[in-house]
Amino acid sequence: MDITNLIELETICLDLKAQTKDEALKELVEMLEAAGKLNSQSQFLADIWKREEIGNTGFDDGIAIPHAKSDAVAKPAVAVGISRNGIDYGAEDGELSDVFFMLASPDGDDHHHIEVLAQISTKIIEDGFVEKLKQAQSREEA
């Protein structure tokens, strides 16, 4: 499955209000819920936190990719969020995170989950992709 099929206008936020990691995760989960991608917002958030306990999903260069496989997912989806101020997410490089990709996959869909994570990873190392995303003025541009 192509990542572009998993990102919809309703799952893009170019100005996250969150100030903390907890708030960022909640805001991204709320977007997925509002777009009809989840059966249970609270369960999916709990599953995201379980995954975070295994290892932080904040990476270098301001990127965070929180993800979980969960029974709470009705339809696979990716939420994209941009923080204009950056959030202390506990990233490997100690820098603030400002670009978030939250992947929601149904439990048991291992192949799809790994495939989409690989596609996200490929996009973020693509020259100019992250900068273009940060500069987007509308969800359509993103």
Tab-separated table of N, CA and C in Angstrom, residues 9-122:
chain	number	residue	atom	x	y	z
A	9	LEU	N	-6.532	14.745	3.836
A	9	LEU	CA	-6.519	16.134	4.315
A	9	LEU	C	-6.905	16.214	5.788
A	10	GLU	N	-7.849	15.352	6.209
A	10	GLU	CA	-8.324	15.370	7.600
A	10	GLU	C	-7.273	14.870	8.585
A	11	THR	N	-6.216	14.229	8.075
A	11	THR	CA	-5.182	13.706	8.977
A	11	THR	C	-3.873	14.490	8.841
A	12	ILE	N	-3.995	15.746	8.414
A	12	ILE	CA	-2.834	16.637	8.326
A	12	ILE	C	-3.113	17.875	9.173
A	13	CYS	N	-2.155	18.237	10.027
A	13	CYS	CA	-2.245	19.476	10.804
A	13	CYS	C	-0.922	20.218	10.654
A	14	LEU	N	-0.981	21.414	10.094
A	14	LEU	CA	0.232	22.192	9.850
A	14	LEU	C	0.613	23.088	11.015
A	15	ASP	N	-0.168	23.054	12.093
A	15	ASP	CA	0.131	23.897	13.251
A	15	ASP	C	-0.365	23.220	14.532
A	16	LEU	N	0.365	22.187	14.947
A	16	LEU	CA	-0.003	21.494	16.183
A	16	LEU	C	0.011	22.474	17.349
A	17	LYS	N	-0.971	22.374	18.208
A	17	LYS	CA	-1.051	23.242	19.392
A	17	LYS	C	-0.241	22.673	20.559
A	18	ALA	N	0.080	21.399	20.485
A	18	ALA	CA	0.755	20.685	21.572
A	18	ALA	C	2.059	21.362	21.991
A	19	GLN	N	2.322	21.291	23.301
A	19	GLN	CA	3.573	21.810	23.865
A	19	GLN	C	4.449	20.683	24.413
A	20	THR	N	3.841	19.509	24.616
A	20	THR	CA	4.556	18.376	25.202
A	20	THR	C	4.363	17.137	24.327
A	21	LYS	N	5.176	16.126	24.585
A	21	LYS	CA	5.043	14.861	23.859
A	21	LYS	C	3.649	14.281	24.061
A	22	ASP	N	3.176	14.264	25.299
A	22	ASP	CA	1.858	13.723	25.608
A	22	ASP	C	0.773	14.449	24.816
A	23	GLU	N	0.833	15.771	24.799
A	23	GLU	CA	-0.157	16.564	24.064
A	23	GLU	C	-0.065	16.304	22.564
A	24	ALA	N	1.151	16.152	22.039
A	24	ALA	CA	1.329	15.892	20.605
A	24	ALA	C	0.705	14.555	20.221
A	25	LEU	N	0.969	13.530	21.022
A	25	LEU	CA	0.394	12.214	20.734
A	25	LEU	C	-1.134	12.270	20.784
A	26	LYS	N	-1.677	12.953	21.788
A	26	LYS	CA	-3.137	13.073	21.900
A	26	LYS	C	-3.725	13.810	20.696
A	27	GLU	N	-3.077	14.886	20.282
A	27	GLU	CA	-3.588	15.678	19.163
A	27	GLU	C	-3.584	14.869	17.859
A	28	LEU	N	-2.530	14.104	17.632
A	28	LEU	CA	-2.461	13.262	16.435
A	28	LEU	C	-3.516	12.152	16.485
A	29	VAL	N	-3.681	11.536	17.646
A	29	VAL	CA	-4.697	10.486	17.809
A	29	VAL	C	-6.097	11.072	17.588
A	30	GLU	N	-6.339	12.273	18.098
A	30	GLU	CA	-7.644	12.919	17.911
A	30	GLU	C	-7.942	13.147	16.434
A	31	MET	N	-6.915	13.502	15.652
A	31	MET	CA	-7.106	13.670	14.205
A	31	MET	C	-7.535	12.361	13.557
A	32	LEU	N	-6.858	11.273	13.937
A	32	LEU	CA	-7.206	9.959	13.381
A	32	LEU	C	-8.631	9.564	13.760
A	33	GLU	N	-9.005	9.845	15.000
A	33	GLU	CA	-10.364	9.539	15.474
A	33	GLU	C	-11.396	10.348	14.692
A	34	ALA	N	-11.150	11.645	14.537
A	34	ALA	CA	-12.088	12.521	13.830
A	34	ALA	C	-12.248	12.105	12.366
A	35	ALA	N	-11.210	11.512	11.792
A	35	ALA	CA	-11.253	11.070	10.394
A	35	ALA	C	-11.860	9.671	10.254
A	36	GLY	N	-12.309	9.091	11.369
A	36	GLY	CA	-12.962	7.788	11.320
A	36	GLY	C	-12.016	6.609	11.169
A	37	LYS	N	-10.770	6.781	11.564
A	37	LYS	CA	-9.767	5.724	11.401
A	37	LYS	C	-9.648	4.804	12.610
A	38	LEU	N	-10.240	5.208	13.743
A	38	LEU	CA	-10.091	4.433	14.979
A	38	LEU	C	-11.435	3.942	15.511
A	39	ASN	N	-11.396	2.788	16.158
A	39	ASN	CA	-12.558	2.279	16.892
A	39	ASN	C	-12.556	2.809	18.318
A	40	SER	N	-11.349	3.066	18.848
A	40	SER	CA	-11.210	3.530	20.227
A	40	SER	C	-9.994	4.437	20.343
A	41	GLN	N	-10.262	5.714	20.554
A	41	GLN	CA	-9.192	6.697	20.704
A	41	GLN	C	-8.327	6.372	21.915
A	42	SER	N	-8.955	6.064	23.045
A	42	SER	CA	-8.197	5.814	24.275
A	42	SER	C	-7.341	4.555	24.156
A	43	GLN	N	-7.866	3.513	23.524
A	43	GLN	CA	-7.090	2.278	23.363
A	43	GLN	C	-5.903	2.500	22.434
A	44	PHE	N	-6.119	3.227	21.339
A	44	PHE	CA	-5.006	3.463	20.415
A	44	PHE	C	-3.921	4.304	21.087
A	45	LEU	N	-4.327	5.323	21.845
A	45	LEU	CA	-3.343	6.135	22.559
A	45	LEU	C	-2.556	5.271	23.545
A	46	ALA	N	-3.233	4.377	24.242
A	46	ALA	CA	-2.545	3.463	25.172
A	46	ALA	C	-1.556	2.575	24.415
A	47	ASP	N	-1.940	2.117	23.224
A	47	ASP	CA	-1.046	1.270	22.429
A	47	ASP	C	0.151	2.060	21.895
A	48	ILE	N	-0.066	3.323	21.563
A	48	ILE	CA	1.053	4.192	21.151
A	48	ILE	C	2.045	4.309	22.309
A	49	TRP	N	1.539	4.535	23.521
A	49	TRP	CA	2.420	4.662	24.687
A	49	TRP	C	3.152	3.355	24.985
A	50	LYS	N	2.483	2.216	24.781
A	50	LYS	CA	3.166	0.919	24.961
A	50	LYS	C	4.341	0.811	24.006
A	51	ARG	N	4.140	1.257	22.768
A	51	ARG	CA	5.228	1.222	21.783
A	51	ARG	C	6.349	2.182	22.185
A	52	GLU	N	6.002	3.332	22.720
A	52	GLU	CA	7.012	4.301	23.160
A	52	GLU	C	7.859	3.738	24.302
A	53	GLU	N	7.259	2.889	25.141
A	53	GLU	CA	8.007	2.271	26.245
A	53	GLU	C	9.086	1.323	25.731
A	54	ILE	N	8.850	0.710	24.584
A	54	ILE	CA	9.841	-0.184	23.969
A	54	ILE	C	11.036	0.629	23.479
A	55	GLY	N	10.763	1.782	22.926
A	55	GLY	CA	11.818	2.665	22.425
A	55	GLY	C	11.201	3.938	21.890
A	56	ASN	N	11.834	5.054	22.203
A	56	ASN	CA	11.347	6.355	21.772
A	56	ASN	C	11.336	6.427	20.246
A	57	THR	N	10.286	7.002	19.693
A	57	THR	CA	10.173	7.119	18.243
A	57	THR	C	10.540	8.518	17.742
A	58	GLY	N	11.288	9.269	18.562
A	58	GLY	CA	11.822	10.554	18.136
A	58	GLY	C	13.203	10.341	17.545
A	59	PHE	N	13.407	10.845	16.335
A	59	PHE	CA	14.668	10.626	15.637
A	59	PHE	C	15.398	11.940	15.407
A	60	ASP	N	16.503	11.877	14.704
A	60	ASP	CA	17.299	13.066	14.417
A	60	ASP	C	16.539	14.034	13.502
A	61	ASP	N	17.030	15.257	13.473
A	61	ASP	CA	16.545	16.284	12.548
A	61	ASP	C	15.079	16.663	12.741
A	62	GLY	N	14.573	16.535	13.977
A	62	GLY	CA	13.226	17.011	14.275
A	62	GLY	C	12.096	16.100	13.844
A	63	ILE	N	12.406	14.851	13.521
A	63	ILE	CA	11.394	13.910	13.031
A	63	ILE	C	10.958	12.959	14.143
A	64	ALA	N	9.662	12.729	14.255
A	64	ALA	CA	9.133	11.710	15.171
A	64	ALA	C	8.134	10.851	14.395
A	65	ILE	N	8.202	9.542	14.623
A	65	ILE	CA	7.311	8.615	13.922
A	65	ILE	C	6.633	7.688	14.934
A	66	PRO	N	5.730	8.234	15.754
A	66	PRO	CA	5.003	7.361	16.680
A	66	PRO	C	4.126	6.400	15.878
A	67	HIS	N	4.097	5.136	16.300
A	67	HIS	CA	3.325	4.149	15.553
A	67	HIS	C	2.920	2.999	16.456
A	68	ALA	N	1.838	2.345	16.059
A	68	ALA	CA	1.380	1.169	16.805
A	68	ALA	C	0.490	0.317	15.919
A	69	LYS	N	0.552	-0.981	16.191
A	69	LYS	CA	-0.419	-1.929	15.641
A	69	LYS	C	-1.433	-2.139	16.757
A	70	SER	N	-2.711	-2.000	16.430
A	70	SER	CA	-3.716	-1.985	17.492
A	70	SER	C	-5.073	-2.476	16.998
A	71	ASP	N	-5.775	-3.176	17.880
A	71	ASP	CA	-7.166	-3.558	17.602
A	71	ASP	C	-8.062	-2.322	17.510
A	72	ALA	N	-7.590	-1.197	18.020
A	72	ALA	CA	-8.376	0.037	18.017
A	72	ALA	C	-8.391	0.721	16.652
A	73	VAL	N	-7.613	0.214	15.692
A	73	VAL	CA	-7.543	0.828	14.362
A	73	VAL	C	-8.614	0.218	13.457
A	74	ALA	N	-9.509	1.074	12.948
A	74	ALA	CA	-10.556	0.628	12.026
A	74	ALA	C	-10.017	0.554	10.603
A	75	LYS	N	-9.204	1.559	10.222
A	75	LYS	CA	-8.622	1.620	8.881
A	75	LYS	C	-7.191	2.113	9.011
A	76	PRO	N	-6.248	1.501	8.298
A	76	PRO	CA	-4.861	1.983	8.344
A	76	PRO	C	-4.806	3.450	7.928
A	77	ALA	N	-3.945	4.218	8.599
A	77	ALA	CA	-3.858	5.647	8.306
A	77	ALA	C	-2.536	6.210	8.813
A	78	VAL	N	-2.190	7.371	8.268
A	78	VAL	CA	-1.043	8.135	8.749
A	78	VAL	C	-1.520	9.556	9.031
A	79	ALA	N	-1.244	10.042	10.237
A	79	ALA	CA	-1.505	11.441	10.579
A	79	ALA	C	-0.180	12.188	10.488
A	80	VAL	N	-0.225	13.386	9.922
A	80	VAL	CA	0.965	14.213	9.773
A	80	VAL	C	0.740	15.496	10.564
A	81	GLY	N	1.706	15.849	11.398
A	81	GLY	CA	1.602	17.071	12.183
A	81	GLY	C	2.897	17.857	12.147
A	82	ILE	N	2.759	19.173	12.093
A	82	ILE	CA	3.906	20.082	12.129
A	82	ILE	C	3.764	20.960	13.363
A	83	SER	N	4.824	21.034	14.157
A	83	SER	CA	4.856	21.935	15.304
A	83	SER	C	5.735	23.120	14.935
A	84	ARG	N	5.184	24.308	14.986
A	84	ARG	CA	5.948	25.507	14.601
A	84	ARG	C	7.002	25.874	15.648
A	85	ASN	N	6.816	25.432	16.896
A	85	ASN	CA	7.771	25.761	17.958
A	85	ASN	C	8.675	24.597	18.331
A	86	GLY	N	8.328	23.404	17.908
A	86	GLY	CA	9.095	22.228	18.302
A	86	GLY	C	8.648	21.722	19.665
A	87	ILE	N	8.804	20.416	19.861
A	87	ILE	CA	8.362	19.757	21.089
A	87	ILE	C	9.486	18.867	21.594
A	88	ASP	N	9.721	18.911	22.902
A	88	ASP	CA	10.719	18.013	23.491
A	88	ASP	C	10.128	16.613	23.511
A	89	TYR	N	10.560	15.812	22.563
A	89	TYR	CA	10.000	14.474	22.364
A	89	TYR	C	10.956	13.389	22.848
A	90	GLY	N	12.136	13.823	23.326
A	90	GLY	CA	13.139	12.852	23.754
A	90	GLY	C	13.897	12.254	22.588
A	91	ALA	N	14.065	13.029	21.532
A	91	ALA	CA	14.725	12.541	20.317
A	91	ALA	C	16.174	12.145	20.582
A	92	GLU	N	16.675	11.252	19.732
A	92	GLU	CA	18.035	10.730	19.862
A	92	GLU	C	19.098	11.828	19.892
A	93	ASP	N	18.886	12.890	19.084
A	93	ASP	CA	19.893	13.947	18.999
A	93	ASP	C	19.688	15.057	20.027
A	94	GLY	N	18.661	14.932	20.878
A	94	GLY	CA	18.415	15.929	21.911
A	94	GLY	C	17.724	17.186	21.408
A	95	GLU	N	17.454	17.256	20.119
A	95	GLU	CA	16.806	18.432	19.535
A	95	GLU	C	15.285	18.315	19.654
A	96	LEU	N	14.601	19.446	19.503
A	96	LEU	CA	13.141	19.442	19.511
A	96	LEU	C	12.619	18.773	18.244
A	97	SER	N	11.484	18.121	18.363
A	97	SER	CA	10.838	17.499	17.203
A	97	SER	C	9.774	18.447	16.667
A	98	ASP	N	9.718	18.576	15.336
A	98	ASP	CA	8.719	19.470	14.754
A	98	ASP	C	7.920	18.840	13.609
A	99	VAL	N	8.306	17.658	13.155
A	99	VAL	CA	7.569	16.960	12.103
A	99	VAL	C	7.189	15.575	12.626
A	100	PHE	N	5.891	15.292	12.615
A	100	PHE	CA	5.365	14.053	13.195
A	100	PHE	C	4.586	13.264	12.154
A	101	PHE	N	4.888	11.986	12.074
A	101	PHE	CA	4.132	11.044	11.250
A	101	PHE	C	3.631	9.959	12.192
A	102	MET	N	2.328	9.896	12.433
A	102	MET	CA	1.777	8.857	13.301
A	102	MET	C	1.130	7.789	12.427
A	103	LEU	N	1.642	6.578	12.540
A	103	LEU	CA	1.138	5.451	11.762
A	103	LEU	C	0.212	4.594	12.614
A	104	ALA	N	-1.000	4.377	12.108
A	104	ALA	CA	-1.984	3.525	12.775
A	104	ALA	C	-2.248	2.314	11.890
A	105	SER	N	-1.931	1.129	12.397
A	105	SER	CA	-2.152	-0.119	11.654
A	105	SER	C	-2.991	-1.072	12.492
A	106	PRO	N	-3.857	-1.840	11.826
A	106	PRO	CA	-4.608	-2.858	12.569
A	106	PRO	C	-3.663	-3.903	13.148
A	107	ASP	N	-3.993	-4.416	14.319
A	107	ASP	CA	-3.179	-5.460	14.939
A	107	ASP	C	-3.124	-6.670	14.012
A	108	GLY	N	-1.959	-7.282	13.912
A	108	GLY	CA	-1.795	-8.455	13.064
A	108	GLY	C	-1.397	-8.128	11.639
A	109	ASP	N	-1.334	-6.845	11.300
A	109	ASP	CA	-0.994	-6.427	9.937
A	109	ASP	C	0.483	-6.047	9.871
A	110	ASP	N	1.355	-6.983	10.259
A	110	ASP	CA	2.785	-6.702	10.376
A	110	ASP	C	3.412	-6.249	9.066
A	111	HIS	N	3.109	-6.949	7.977
A	111	HIS	CA	3.736	-6.622	6.692
A	111	HIS	C	3.410	-5.187	6.279
A	112	HIS	N	2.140	-4.831	6.344
A	112	HIS	CA	1.709	-3.485	5.978
A	112	HIS	C	2.382	-2.436	6.858
A	113	HIS	N	2.431	-2.691	8.151
A	113	HIS	CA	3.009	-1.749	9.111
A	113	HIS	C	4.475	-1.467	8.769
A	114	ILE	N	5.236	-2.520	8.538
A	114	ILE	CA	6.663	-2.366	8.228
A	114	ILE	C	6.851	-1.690	6.873
A	115	GLU	N	6.014	-2.037	5.910
A	115	GLU	CA	6.096	-1.432	4.582
A	115	GLU	C	5.872	0.084	4.655
A	116	VAL	N	4.872	0.507	5.419
A	116	VAL	CA	4.574	1.939	5.532
A	116	VAL	C	5.678	2.658	6.304
A	117	LEU	N	6.202	2.050	7.368
A	117	LEU	CA	7.338	2.654	8.084
A	117	LEU	C	8.512	2.861	7.134
A	118	ALA	N	8.768	1.883	6.274
A	118	ALA	CA	9.862	1.999	5.303
A	118	ALA	C	9.593	3.139	4.321
A	119	GLN	N	8.352	3.282	3.878
A	119	GLN	CA	8.011	4.367	2.956
A	119	GLN	C	8.187	5.733	3.617
A	120	ILE	N	7.769	5.847	4.876
A	120	ILE	CA	7.956	7.111	5.600
A	120	ILE	C	9.448	7.413	5.709
A	121	SER	N	10.236	6.424	6.076
A	121	SER	CA	11.686	6.608	6.212
A	121	SER	C	12.308	7.052	4.896
A	122	THR	N	11.872	6.465	3.798
A	122	THR	CA	12.389	6.837	2.478
A	122	THR	C	12.037	8.283	2.156
